[in-house]
Each structure stands twice: as C-alpha cells, then as structure tokens.
PDB file of N, CA and C in Angstrom:
ATOM      1  N   MET A   1      14.946 -10.131  -0.858  1.00 94.00           N
ATOM      2  CA  MET A   1      15.998  -9.505  -1.625  1.00 94.00           C
ATOM      3  C   MET A   1      17.239 -10.386  -1.568  1.00 94.00           C
ATOM      4  N   LEU A   2      17.948 -10.394  -2.673  1.00 97.00           N
ATOM      5  CA  LEU A   2      19.211 -11.113  -2.745  1.00 97.00           C
ATOM      6  C   LEU A   2      20.301 -10.108  -3.111  1.00 97.00           C
ATOM      7  N   GLU A   3      21.279  -9.970  -2.227  1.00 97.00           N
ATOM      8  CA  GLU A   3      22.392  -9.055  -2.445  1.00 97.00           C
ATOM      9  C   GLU A   3      23.551  -9.849  -3.042  1.00 97.00           C
ATOM     10  N   VAL A   4      24.079  -9.364  -4.166  1.00 97.00           N
ATOM     11  CA  VAL A   4      25.123 -10.090  -4.885  1.00 97.00           C
ATOM     12  C   VAL A   4      26.377  -9.216  -4.965  1.00 97.00           C
ATOM     13  N   HIS A   5      27.548  -9.853  -4.852  1.00 96.00           N
ATOM     14  CA  HIS A   5      28.821  -9.121  -4.889  1.00 96.00           C
ATOM     15  C   HIS A   5      29.818  -9.824  -5.797  1.00 96.00           C
ATOM     16  N   GLY A   6      30.780  -9.055  -6.305  1.00 97.00           N
ATOM     17  CA  GLY A   6      31.882  -9.621  -7.073  1.00 97.00           C
ATOM     18  C   GLY A   6      31.562  -9.777  -8.540  1.00 97.00           C
ATOM     19  N   GLU A   7      32.003 -10.891  -9.087  1.00 97.00           N
ATOM     20  CA  GLU A   7      31.789 -11.175 -10.500  1.00 97.00           C
ATOM     21  C   GLU A   7      30.768 -12.288 -10.658  1.00 97.00           C
ATOM     22  N   LEU A   8      29.845 -12.091 -11.594  1.00 97.00           N
ATOM     23  CA  LEU A   8      28.871 -13.130 -11.919  1.00 97.00           C
ATOM     24  C   LEU A   8      29.299 -13.734 -13.248  1.00 97.00           C
ATOM     25  N   ASP A   9      29.872 -14.926 -13.150  1.00 97.00           N
ATOM     26  CA  ASP A   9      30.389 -15.594 -14.337  1.00 97.00           C
ATOM     27  C   ASP A   9      30.084 -17.088 -14.246  1.00 97.00           C
ATOM     28  N   MET A  10      30.722 -17.857 -15.119  1.00 97.00           N
ATOM     29  CA  MET A  10      30.462 -19.302 -15.153  1.00 97.00           C
ATOM     30  C   MET A  10      30.701 -19.969 -13.798  1.00 97.00           C
ATOM     31  N   ALA A  11      31.684 -19.477 -13.064  1.00 97.00           N
ATOM     32  CA  ALA A  11      32.016 -20.082 -11.776  1.00 97.00           C
ATOM     33  C   ALA A  11      31.005 -19.740 -10.685  1.00 97.00           C
ATOM     34  N   THR A  12      30.401 -18.554 -10.761  1.00 97.00           N
ATOM     35  CA  THR A  12      29.504 -18.108  -9.686  1.00 97.00           C
ATOM     36  C   THR A  12      28.021 -18.135 -10.046  1.00 97.00           C
ATOM     37  N   SER A  13      27.697 -18.271 -11.306  1.00 97.00           N
ATOM     38  CA  SER A  13      26.284 -18.290 -11.723  1.00 97.00           C
ATOM     39  C   SER A  13      25.472 -19.390 -11.055  1.00 97.00           C
ATOM     40  N   PRO A  14      26.047 -20.594 -10.852  1.00 97.00           N
ATOM     41  CA  PRO A  14      25.260 -21.612 -10.139  1.00 97.00           C
ATOM     42  C   PRO A  14      24.877 -21.166  -8.724  1.00 97.00           C
ATOM     43  N   GLN A  15      25.755 -20.428  -8.052  1.00 97.00           N
ATOM     44  CA  GLN A  15      25.440 -19.930  -6.712  1.00 97.00           C
ATOM     45  C   GLN A  15      24.307 -18.902  -6.776  1.00 97.00           C
ATOM     46  N   LEU A  16      24.333 -18.057  -7.796  1.00 97.00           N
ATOM     47  CA  LEU A  16      23.261 -17.086  -7.991  1.00 97.00           C
ATOM     48  C   LEU A  16      21.934 -17.807  -8.176  1.00 97.00           C
ATOM     49  N   ARG A  17      21.910 -18.768  -9.063  1.00 97.00           N
ATOM     50  CA  ARG A  17      20.686 -19.526  -9.339  1.00 97.00           C
ATOM     51  C   ARG A  17      20.201 -20.255  -8.077  1.00 97.00           C
ATOM     52  N   GLU A  18      21.132 -20.867  -7.347  1.00 97.00           N
ATOM     53  CA  GLU A  18      20.759 -21.590  -6.126  1.00 97.00           C
ATOM     54  C   GLU A  18      20.211 -20.647  -5.059  1.00 97.00           C
ATOM     55  N   GLY A  19      20.814 -19.459  -4.931  1.00 97.00           N
ATOM     56  CA  GLY A  19      20.321 -18.486  -3.962  1.00 97.00           C
ATOM     57  C   GLY A  19      18.912 -18.034  -4.289  1.00 97.00           C
ATOM     58  N   LEU A  20      18.671 -17.773  -5.560  1.00 97.00           N
ATOM     59  CA  LEU A  20      17.322 -17.379  -5.988  1.00 97.00           C
ATOM     60  C   LEU A  20      16.339 -18.533  -5.808  1.00 97.00           C
ATOM     61  N   GLN A  21      16.776 -19.736  -6.123  1.00 96.00           N
ATOM     62  CA  GLN A  21      15.904 -20.910  -5.979  1.00 96.00           C
ATOM     63  C   GLN A  21      15.510 -21.113  -4.517  1.00 96.00           C
ATOM     64  N   ARG A  22      16.464 -20.910  -3.603  1.00 96.00           N
ATOM     65  CA  ARG A  22      16.150 -21.050  -2.174  1.00 96.00           C
ATOM     66  C   ARG A  22      15.057 -20.051  -1.759  1.00 96.00           C
ATOM     67  N   LEU A  23      15.147 -18.824  -2.257  1.00 97.00           N
ATOM     68  CA  LEU A  23      14.133 -17.820  -1.931  1.00 97.00           C
ATOM     69  C   LEU A  23      12.759 -18.238  -2.465  1.00 97.00           C
ATOM     70  N   VAL A  24      12.733 -18.741  -3.694  1.00 95.00           N
ATOM     71  CA  VAL A  24      11.468 -19.193  -4.288  1.00 95.00           C
ATOM     72  C   VAL A  24      10.900 -20.358  -3.482  1.00 95.00           C
ATOM     73  N   GLU A  25      11.759 -21.316  -3.120  1.00 94.00           N
ATOM     74  CA  GLU A  25      11.301 -22.471  -2.350  1.00 94.00           C
ATOM     75  C   GLU A  25      10.809 -22.074  -0.962  1.00 94.00           C
ATOM     76  N   ALA A  26      11.348 -20.961  -0.437  1.00 96.00           N
ATOM     77  CA  ALA A  26      10.913 -20.463   0.872  1.00 96.00           C
ATOM     78  C   ALA A  26       9.598 -19.697   0.774  1.00 96.00           C
ATOM     79  N   GLY A  27       9.103 -19.521  -0.455  1.00 95.00           N
ATOM     80  CA  GLY A  27       7.817 -18.866  -0.641  1.00 95.00           C
ATOM     81  C   GLY A  27       7.885 -17.429  -1.114  1.00 95.00           C
ATOM     82  N   ASP A  28       9.087 -16.889  -1.287  1.00 96.00           N
ATOM     83  CA  ASP A  28       9.202 -15.518  -1.796  1.00 96.00           C
ATOM     84  C   ASP A  28       8.694 -15.471  -3.235  1.00 96.00           C
ATOM     85  N   ARG A  29       7.894 -14.464  -3.543  1.00 95.00           N
ATOM     86  CA  ARG A  29       7.355 -14.315  -4.898  1.00 95.00           C
ATOM     87  C   ARG A  29       7.733 -12.980  -5.519  1.00 95.00           C
ATOM     88  N   GLN A  30       8.229 -12.050  -4.728  1.00 95.00           N
ATOM     89  CA  GLN A  30       8.665 -10.744  -5.219  1.00 95.00           C
ATOM     90  C   GLN A  30      10.127 -10.584  -4.807  1.00 95.00           C
ATOM     91  N   ILE A  31      11.035 -10.897  -5.698  1.00 97.00           N
ATOM     92  CA  ILE A  31      12.462 -10.894  -5.366  1.00 97.00           C
ATOM     93  C   ILE A  31      13.173  -9.772  -6.105  1.00 97.00           C
ATOM     94  N   VAL A  32      13.947  -9.007  -5.348  1.00 97.00           N
ATOM     95  CA  VAL A  32      14.796  -7.962  -5.905  1.00 97.00           C
ATOM     96  C   VAL A  32      16.239  -8.424  -5.769  1.00 97.00           C
ATOM     97  N   VAL A  33      16.971  -8.412  -6.878  1.00 98.00           N
ATOM     98  CA  VAL A  33      18.390  -8.760  -6.858  1.00 98.00           C
ATOM     99  C   VAL A  33      19.178  -7.454  -6.838  1.00 98.00           C
ATOM    100  N   ASP A  34      19.896  -7.226  -5.740  1.00 98.00           N
ATOM    101  CA  ASP A  34      20.713  -6.024  -5.572  1.00 98.00           C
ATOM    102  C   ASP A  34      22.074  -6.270  -6.229  1.00 98.00           C
ATOM    103  N   LEU A  35      22.307  -5.585  -7.343  1.00 98.00           N
ATOM    104  CA  LEU A  35      23.533  -5.764  -8.120  1.00 98.00           C
ATOM    105  C   LEU A  35      24.592  -4.698  -7.834  1.00 98.00           C
ATOM    106  N   ALA A  36      24.414  -3.892  -6.784  1.00 98.00           N
ATOM    107  CA  ALA A  36      25.337  -2.789  -6.491  1.00 98.00           C
ATOM    108  C   ALA A  36      26.781  -3.260  -6.349  1.00 98.00           C
ATOM    109  N   GLY A  37      26.979  -4.453  -5.822  1.00 98.00           N
ATOM    110  CA  GLY A  37      28.327  -4.954  -5.589  1.00 98.00           C
ATOM    111  C   GLY A  37      28.891  -5.795  -6.724  1.00 98.00           C
ATOM    112  N   VAL A  38      28.201  -5.836  -7.853  1.00 98.00           N
ATOM    113  CA  VAL A  38      28.635  -6.660  -8.987  1.00 98.00           C
ATOM    114  C   VAL A  38      29.380  -5.784  -9.986  1.00 98.00           C
ATOM    115  N   ARG A  39      30.607  -6.171 -10.291  1.00 96.00           N
ATOM    116  CA  ARG A  39      31.405  -5.371 -11.234  1.00 96.00           C
ATOM    117  C   ARG A  39      31.522  -6.017 -12.611  1.00 96.00           C
ATOM    118  N   PHE A  40      31.091  -7.285 -12.731  1.00 97.00           N
ATOM    119  CA  PHE A  40      31.165  -7.989 -14.013  1.00 97.00           C
ATOM    120  C   PHE A  40      30.056  -9.029 -14.071  1.00 97.00           C
ATOM    121  N   MET A  41      29.449  -9.172 -15.240  1.00 97.00           N
ATOM    122  CA  MET A  41      28.411 -10.180 -15.440  1.00 97.00           C
ATOM    123  C   MET A  41      28.563 -10.756 -16.840  1.00 97.00           C
ATOM    124  N   ASP A  42      28.558 -12.091 -16.944  1.00 97.00           N
ATOM    125  CA  ASP A  42      28.647 -12.709 -18.270  1.00 97.00           C
ATOM    126  C   ASP A  42      27.324 -13.388 -18.632  1.00 97.00           C
ATOM    127  N   SER A  43      27.334 -14.054 -19.771  1.00 96.00           N
ATOM    128  CA  SER A  43      26.102 -14.654 -20.293  1.00 96.00           C
ATOM    129  C   SER A  43      25.551 -15.757 -19.400  1.00 96.00           C
ATOM    130  N   SER A  44      26.399 -16.444 -18.665  1.00 97.00           N
ATOM    131  CA  SER A  44      25.884 -17.500 -17.786  1.00 97.00           C
ATOM    132  C   SER A  44      25.055 -16.891 -16.657  1.00 97.00           C
ATOM    133  N   ALA A  45      25.462 -15.736 -16.158  1.00 97.00           N
ATOM    134  CA  ALA A  45      24.687 -15.052 -15.120  1.00 97.00           C
ATOM    135  C   ALA A  45      23.378 -14.536 -15.699  1.00 97.00           C
ATOM    136  N   LEU A  46      23.433 -13.988 -16.903  1.00 97.00           N
ATOM    137  CA  LEU A  46      22.206 -13.536 -17.565  1.00 97.00           C
ATOM    138  C   LEU A  46      21.237 -14.700 -17.720  1.00 97.00           C
ATOM    139  N   GLY A  47      21.769 -15.845 -18.115  1.00 96.00           N
ATOM    140  CA  GLY A  47      20.942 -17.035 -18.273  1.00 96.00           C
ATOM    141  C   GLY A  47      20.294 -17.450 -16.965  1.00 96.00           C
ATOM    142  N   ALA A  48      21.050 -17.383 -15.874  1.00 97.00           N
ATOM    143  CA  ALA A  48      20.514 -17.742 -14.558  1.00 97.00           C
ATOM    144  C   ALA A  48      19.393 -16.781 -14.159  1.00 97.00           C
ATOM    145  N   LEU A  49      19.586 -15.488 -14.418  1.00 97.00           N
ATOM    146  CA  LEU A  49      18.557 -14.500 -14.089  1.00 97.00           C
ATOM    147  C   LEU A  49      17.288 -14.726 -14.910  1.00 97.00           C
ATOM    148  N   VAL A  50      17.449 -14.971 -16.199  1.00 97.00           N
ATOM    149  CA  VAL A  50      16.284 -15.190 -17.061  1.00 97.00           C
ATOM    150  C   VAL A  50      15.561 -16.474 -16.660  1.00 97.00           C
ATOM    151  N   LEU A  51      16.307 -17.515 -16.344  1.00 96.00           N
ATOM    152  CA  LEU A  51      15.717 -18.780 -15.902  1.00 96.00           C
ATOM    153  C   LEU A  51      14.870 -18.576 -14.645  1.00 96.00           C
ATOM    154  N   MET A  52      15.410 -17.841 -13.676  1.00 97.00           N
ATOM    155  CA  MET A  52      14.671 -17.610 -12.438  1.00 97.00           C
ATOM    156  C   MET A  52      13.520 -16.632 -12.648  1.00 97.00           C
ATOM    157  N   PHE A  53      13.684 -15.694 -13.565  1.00 97.00           N
ATOM    158  CA  PHE A  53      12.577 -14.794 -13.923  1.00 97.00           C
ATOM    159  C   PHE A  53      11.396 -15.617 -14.415  1.00 97.00           C
ATOM    160  N   LYS A  54      11.666 -16.550 -15.311  1.00 96.00           N
ATOM    161  CA  LYS A  54      10.603 -17.396 -15.860  1.00 96.00           C
ATOM    162  C   LYS A  54       9.983 -18.284 -14.784  1.00 96.00           C
ATOM    163  N   ALA A  55      10.829 -18.850 -13.913  1.00 94.00           N
ATOM    164  CA  ALA A  55      10.324 -19.715 -12.848  1.00 94.00           C
ATOM    165  C   ALA A  55       9.408 -18.927 -11.907  1.00 94.00           C
ATOM    166  N   LEU A  56       9.792 -17.716 -11.572  1.00 96.00           N
ATOM    167  CA  LEU A  56       8.955 -16.882 -10.703  1.00 96.00           C
ATOM    168  C   LEU A  56       7.659 -16.490 -11.401  1.00 96.00           C
ATOM    169  N   ARG A  57       7.756 -16.139 -12.658  1.00 96.00           N
ATOM    170  CA  ARG A  57       6.563 -15.752 -13.412  1.00 96.00           C
ATOM    171  C   ARG A  57       5.555 -16.904 -13.441  1.00 96.00           C
ATOM    172  N   GLU A  58       6.043 -18.132 -13.559  1.00 95.00           N
ATOM    173  CA  GLU A  58       5.158 -19.302 -13.608  1.00 95.00           C
ATOM    174  C   GLU A  58       4.361 -19.491 -12.319  1.00 95.00           C
ATOM    175  N   VAL A  59       4.901 -18.988 -11.204  1.00 93.00           N
ATOM    176  CA  VAL A  59       4.191 -19.134  -9.924  1.00 93.00           C
ATOM    177  C   VAL A  59       3.569 -17.803  -9.487  1.00 93.00           C
ATOM    178  N   GLY A  60       3.425 -16.884 -10.442  1.00 94.00           N
ATOM    179  CA  GLY A  60       2.789 -15.608 -10.154  1.00 94.00           C
ATOM    180  C   GLY A  60       3.693 -14.606  -9.467  1.00 94.00           C
ATOM    181  N   GLY A  61       4.993 -14.836  -9.542  1.00 96.00           N
ATOM    182  CA  GLY A  61       5.936 -13.947  -8.886  1.00 96.00           C
ATOM    183  C   GLY A  61       6.622 -12.989  -9.841  1.00 96.00           C
ATOM    184  N   ARG A  62       7.603 -12.298  -9.298  1.00 96.00           N
ATOM    185  CA  ARG A  62       8.292 -11.280 -10.077  1.00 96.00           C
ATOM    186  C   ARG A  62       9.738 -11.153  -9.615  1.00 96.00           C
ATOM    187  N   LEU A  63      10.641 -11.084 -10.567  1.00 97.00           N
ATOM    188  CA  LEU A  63      12.064 -10.851 -10.299  1.00 97.00           C
ATOM    189  C   LEU A  63      12.410  -9.472 -10.829  1.00 97.00           C
ATOM    190  N   SER A  64      13.058  -8.661 -10.001  1.00 97.00           N
ATOM    191  CA  SER A  64      13.503  -7.329 -10.398  1.00 97.00           C
ATOM    192  C   SER A  64      14.990  -7.188 -10.083  1.00 97.00           C
ATOM    193  N   LEU A  65      15.645  -6.320 -10.836  1.00 98.00           N
ATOM    194  CA  LEU A  65      17.059  -6.031 -10.619  1.00 98.00           C
ATOM    195  C   LEU A  65      17.200  -4.605 -10.118  1.00 98.00           C
ATOM    196  N   ALA A  66      18.216  -4.361  -9.292  1.00 98.00           N
ATOM    197  CA  ALA A  66      18.403  -3.015  -8.752  1.00 98.00           C
ATOM    198  C   ALA A  66      19.881  -2.676  -8.630  1.00 98.00           C
ATOM    199  N   SER A  67      20.159  -1.385  -8.775  1.00 98.00           N
ATOM    200  CA  SER A  67      21.471  -0.803  -8.486  1.00 98.00           C
ATOM    201  C   SER A  67      22.615  -1.349  -9.334  1.00 98.00           C
ATOM    202  N   ALA A  68      22.343  -1.678 -10.588  1.00 98.00           N
ATOM    203  CA  ALA A  68      23.400  -2.202 -11.460  1.00 98.00           C
ATOM    204  C   ALA A  68      24.436  -1.118 -11.741  1.00 98.00           C
ATOM    205  N   GLN A  69      25.694  -1.488 -11.619  1.00 97.00           N
ATOM    206  CA  GLN A  69      26.793  -0.585 -11.955  1.00 97.00           C
ATOM    207  C   GLN A  69      26.800  -0.366 -13.468  1.00 97.00           C
ATOM    208  N   PRO A  70      27.458   0.696 -13.949  1.00 97.00           N
ATOM    209  CA  PRO A  70      27.431   0.996 -15.391  1.00 97.00           C
ATOM    210  C   PRO A  70      27.823  -0.171 -16.297  1.00 97.00           C
ATOM    211  N   ALA A  71      28.868  -0.917 -15.946  1.00 96.00           N
ATOM    212  CA  ALA A  71      29.298  -2.038 -16.797  1.00 96.00           C
ATOM    213  C   ALA A  71      28.222  -3.122 -16.861  1.00 96.00           C
ATOM    214  N   VAL A  72      27.581  -3.389 -15.740  1.00 97.00           N
ATOM    215  CA  VAL A  72      26.531  -4.413 -15.692  1.00 97.00           C
ATOM    216  C   VAL A  72      25.284  -3.904 -16.412  1.00 97.00           C
ATOM    217  N   ARG A  73      24.946  -2.648 -16.209  1.00 97.00           N
ATOM    218  CA  ARG A  73      23.782  -2.071 -16.903  1.00 97.00           C
ATOM    219  C   ARG A  73      23.981  -2.153 -18.417  1.00 97.00           C
ATOM    220  N   THR A  74      25.206  -1.921 -18.885  1.00 97.00           N
ATOM    221  CA  THR A  74      25.494  -2.021 -20.315  1.00 97.00           C
ATOM    222  C   THR A  74      25.218  -3.430 -20.820  1.00 97.00           C
ATOM    223  N   VAL A  75      25.644  -4.429 -20.071  1.00 97.00           N
ATOM    224  CA  VAL A  75      25.396  -5.824 -20.460  1.00 97.00           C
ATOM    225  C   VAL A  75      23.892  -6.089 -20.513  1.00 97.00           C
ATOM    226  N   LEU A  76      23.158  -5.607 -19.529  1.00 97.00           N
ATOM    227  CA  LEU A  76      21.703  -5.810 -19.509  1.00 97.00           C
ATOM    228  C   LEU A  76      21.035  -5.148 -20.704  1.00 97.00           C
ATOM    229  N   THR A  77      21.533  -3.976 -21.076  1.00 97.00           N
ATOM    230  CA  THR A  77      20.950  -3.236 -22.196  1.00 97.00           C
ATOM    231  C   THR A  77      21.306  -3.865 -23.538  1.00 97.00           C
ATOM    232  N   ILE A  78      22.571  -4.187 -23.732  1.00 97.00           N
ATOM    233  CA  ILE A  78      23.026  -4.772 -25.005  1.00 97.00           C
ATOM    234  C   ILE A  78      22.307  -6.080 -25.300  1.00 97.00           C
ATOM    235  N   THR A  79      22.061  -6.867 -24.260  1.00 96.00           N
ATOM    236  CA  THR A  79      21.420  -8.174 -24.438  1.00 96.00           C
ATOM    237  C   THR A  79      19.893  -8.079 -24.383  1.00 96.00           C
ATOM    238  N   SER A  80      19.371  -6.889 -24.123  1.00 96.00           N
ATOM    239  CA  SER A  80      17.928  -6.636 -23.982  1.00 96.00           C
ATOM    240  C   SER A  80      17.295  -7.344 -22.796  1.00 96.00           C
ATOM    241  N   VAL A  81      18.097  -7.819 -21.872  1.00 97.00           N
ATOM    242  CA  VAL A  81      17.541  -8.440 -20.669  1.00 97.00           C
ATOM    243  C   VAL A  81      16.761  -7.405 -19.867  1.00 97.00           C
ATOM    244  N   ASP A  82      17.193  -6.143 -19.929  1.00 96.00           N
ATOM    245  CA  ASP A  82      16.476  -5.099 -19.192  1.00 96.00           C
ATOM    246  C   ASP A  82      15.086  -4.817 -19.779  1.00 96.00           C
ATOM    247  N   ARG A  83      14.793  -5.366 -20.936  1.00 96.00           N
ATOM    248  CA  ARG A  83      13.449  -5.244 -21.503  1.00 96.00           C
ATOM    249  C   ARG A  83      12.532  -6.342 -20.990  1.00 96.00           C
ATOM    250  N   VAL A  84      13.137  -7.398 -20.461  1.00 96.00           N
ATOM    251  CA  VAL A  84      12.374  -8.530 -19.939  1.00 96.00           C
ATOM    252  C   VAL A  84      12.268  -8.450 -18.414  1.00 96.00           C
ATOM    253  N   ILE A  85      13.404  -8.218 -17.769  1.00 97.00           N
ATOM    254  CA  ILE A  85      13.456  -8.114 -16.313  1.00 97.00           C
ATOM    255  C   ILE A  85      13.594  -6.640 -15.963  1.00 97.00           C
ATOM    256  N   GLN A  86      12.647  -6.127 -15.202  1.00 96.00           N
ATOM    257  CA  GLN A  86      12.664  -4.712 -14.834  1.00 96.00           C
ATOM    258  C   GLN A  86      13.896  -4.387 -14.002  1.00 96.00           C
ATOM    259  N   ALA A  87      14.619  -3.347 -14.405  1.00 96.00           N
ATOM    260  CA  ALA A  87      15.813  -2.896 -13.684  1.00 96.00           C
ATOM    261  C   ALA A  87      15.546  -1.507 -13.107  1.00 96.00           C
ATOM    262  N   TYR A  88      15.929  -1.319 -11.860  1.00 97.00           N
ATOM    263  CA  TYR A  88      15.703  -0.069 -11.147  1.00 97.00           C
ATOM    264  C   TYR A  88      17.035   0.539 -10.722  1.00 97.00           C
ATOM    265  N   GLU A  89      17.013   1.842 -10.497  1.00 97.00           N
ATOM    266  CA  GLU A  89      18.222   2.563 -10.077  1.00 97.00           C
ATOM    267  C   GLU A  89      18.650   2.189  -8.667  1.00 97.00           C
ATOM    268  N   SER A  90      17.695   1.798  -7.822  1.00 97.00           N
ATOM    269  CA  SER A  90      18.012   1.489  -6.422  1.00 97.00           C
ATOM    270  C   SER A  90      17.094   0.391  -5.898  1.00 97.00           C
ATOM    271  N   VAL A  91      17.516  -0.221  -4.801  1.00 97.00           N
ATOM    272  CA  VAL A  91      16.684  -1.236  -4.153  1.00 97.00           C
ATOM    273  C   VAL A  91      15.382  -0.613  -3.641  1.00 97.00           C
ATOM    274  N   PRO A  92      15.434   0.549  -2.967  1.00 97.00           N
ATOM    275  CA  PRO A  92      14.168   1.148  -2.520  1.00 97.00           C
ATOM    276  C   PRO A  92      13.184   1.418  -3.671  1.00 97.00           C
ATOM    277  N   ALA A  93      13.697   1.849  -4.820  1.00 96.00           N
ATOM    278  CA  ALA A  93      12.819   2.083  -5.974  1.00 96.00           C
ATOM    279  C   ALA A  93      12.177   0.784  -6.434  1.00 96.00           C
ATOM    280  N   ALA A  94      12.953  -0.295  -6.473  1.00 96.00           N
ATOM    281  CA  ALA A  94      12.417  -1.600  -6.876  1.00 96.00           C
ATOM    282  C   ALA A  94      11.376  -2.079  -5.876  1.00 96.00           C
ATOM    283  N   GLU A  95      11.690  -1.963  -4.584  1.00 93.00           N
ATOM    284  CA  GLU A  95      10.755  -2.425  -3.556  1.00 93.00           C
ATOM    285  C   GLU A  95       9.480  -1.595  -3.546  1.00 93.00           C
ATOM    286  N   ALA A  96       9.595  -0.300  -3.784  1.00 93.00           N
ATOM    287  CA  ALA A  96       8.412   0.568  -3.833  1.00 93.00           C
ATOM    288  C   ALA A  96       7.509   0.177  -4.997  1.00 93.00           C
ATOM    289  N   ASP A  97       8.107  -0.134  -6.145  1.00 88.00           N
ATOM    290  CA  ASP A  97       7.313  -0.528  -7.303  1.00 88.00           C
ATOM    291  C   ASP A  97       6.658  -1.881  -7.073  1.00 88.00           C
ATOM    292  N   VAL A  98       7.381  -2.800  -6.435  1.00 78.00           N
ATOM    293  CA  VAL A  98       6.811  -4.112  -6.122  1.00 78.00           C
ATOM    294  C   VAL A  98       5.631  -3.933  -5.179  1.00 78.00           C
ATOM    295  N   SER A  99       5.779  -3.082  -4.153  1.00 74.00           N
ATOM    296  CA  SER A  99       4.691  -2.838  -3.200  1.00 74.00           C
ATOM    297  C   SER A  99       3.485  -2.204  -3.891  1.00 74.00           C
ATOM    298  N   ARG A 100       3.760  -1.245  -4.769  1.00 74.00           N
ATOM    299  CA  ARG A 100       2.672  -0.577  -5.503  1.00 74.00           C
ATOM    300  C   ARG A 100       1.929  -1.587  -6.385  1.00 74.00           C
ATOM    301  N   THR A 101       2.671  -2.432  -7.063  1.00 62.00           N
ATOM    302  CA  THR A 101       2.068  -3.455  -7.925  1.00 62.00           C
ATOM    303  C   THR A 101       1.246  -4.433  -7.108  1.00 62.00           C
ATOM    304  N   ASP A 102       1.779  -4.821  -5.945  1.00 59.00           N
ATOM    305  CA  ASP A 102       1.033  -5.728  -5.065  1.00 59.00           C
ATOM    306  C   ASP A 102      -0.278  -5.090  -4.615  1.00 59.00           C
ATOM    307  N   ASP A 103      -0.244  -3.800  -4.274  1.00 59.00           N
ATOM    308  CA  ASP A 103      -1.453  -3.113  -3.854  1.00 59.00           C
ATOM    309  C   ASP A 103      -2.489  -3.075  -4.965  1.00 59.00           C
ATOM    310  N   GLU A 104      -2.028  -2.854  -6.204  1.00 58.00           N
ATOM    311  CA  GLU A 104      -2.942  -2.765  -7.331  1.00 58.00           C
ATOM    312  C   GLU A 104      -3.573  -4.107  -7.684  1.00 58.00           C
ATOM    313  N   THR A 105      -2.799  -5.184  -7.511  1.00 50.00           N
ATOM    314  CA  THR A 105      -3.301  -6.501  -7.896  1.00 50.00           C
ATOM    315  C   THR A 105      -3.896  -7.270  -6.723  1.00 50.00           C
ATOM    316  N   GLY A 106      -3.665  -6.766  -5.516  1.00 47.00           N
ATOM    317  CA  GLY A 106      -4.188  -7.466  -4.349  1.00 47.00           C
ATOM    318  C   GLY A 106      -3.366  -8.668  -3.960  1.00 47.00           C
ATOM    319  N   ARG A 107      -2.118  -8.758  -4.489  1.00 47.00           N
ATOM    320  CA  ARG A 107      -1.263  -9.884  -4.114  1.00 47.00           C
ATOM    321  C   ARG A 107      -0.306  -9.479  -3.025  1.00 47.00           C
TER     322      ARG A 107
END
C-alpha cells in the first residue's frame, strides 16, 4: 500500500510515480493507493496513476485506489479514470477485494 498526502500536482506527481515504481521493483503486484490524505489532484497525477496501472497490468499486477476525498473522487469520475482503475471507499475494502481476487485466480 502507498499512503499519499497533500496535493498531487505537477510538482509532486514524479514522487508518486517513483513511490509506486519502487513498490513494483520490490516485487509488489497488488498495490492500493490510499488517497484519504489527498485534497487536490491534477492531470499529471492522473497520468502517473494510469502509467503505473499499465505497468502493473503488464506484469500481471493490479493498482487500486482507496478512500478518495470528494474533490478527488470528482476528478476521477469526470476523467473516467475510475472506470479504468478500480476505486474503493476504504483501504480495507480494496485489500479485501484484492485478496478475494487473488484467491479466485490462485495468484
């Protein structure tokens, strides 16, 4: 899991991407991004999330989002990113779904 705080914008999106990349390089394949502490997200952050979603998918992994505040959820919905990257109401809900999916697929 990656817990994110503050604003996700042009200045911080590289840190988001690097944090996710470190998890992938460490072998994580089921990553939940906890957005509870994020109050603003721009297109550069969306791009970083989609890029890492694709990178994880290529190695058989999965990126999920959790606990997005209303302003961030609106951005995810307006841009249809929530149709590509699964968004959950809470981290436990995301982790439970990841565990259930792993059990079903044997991964």
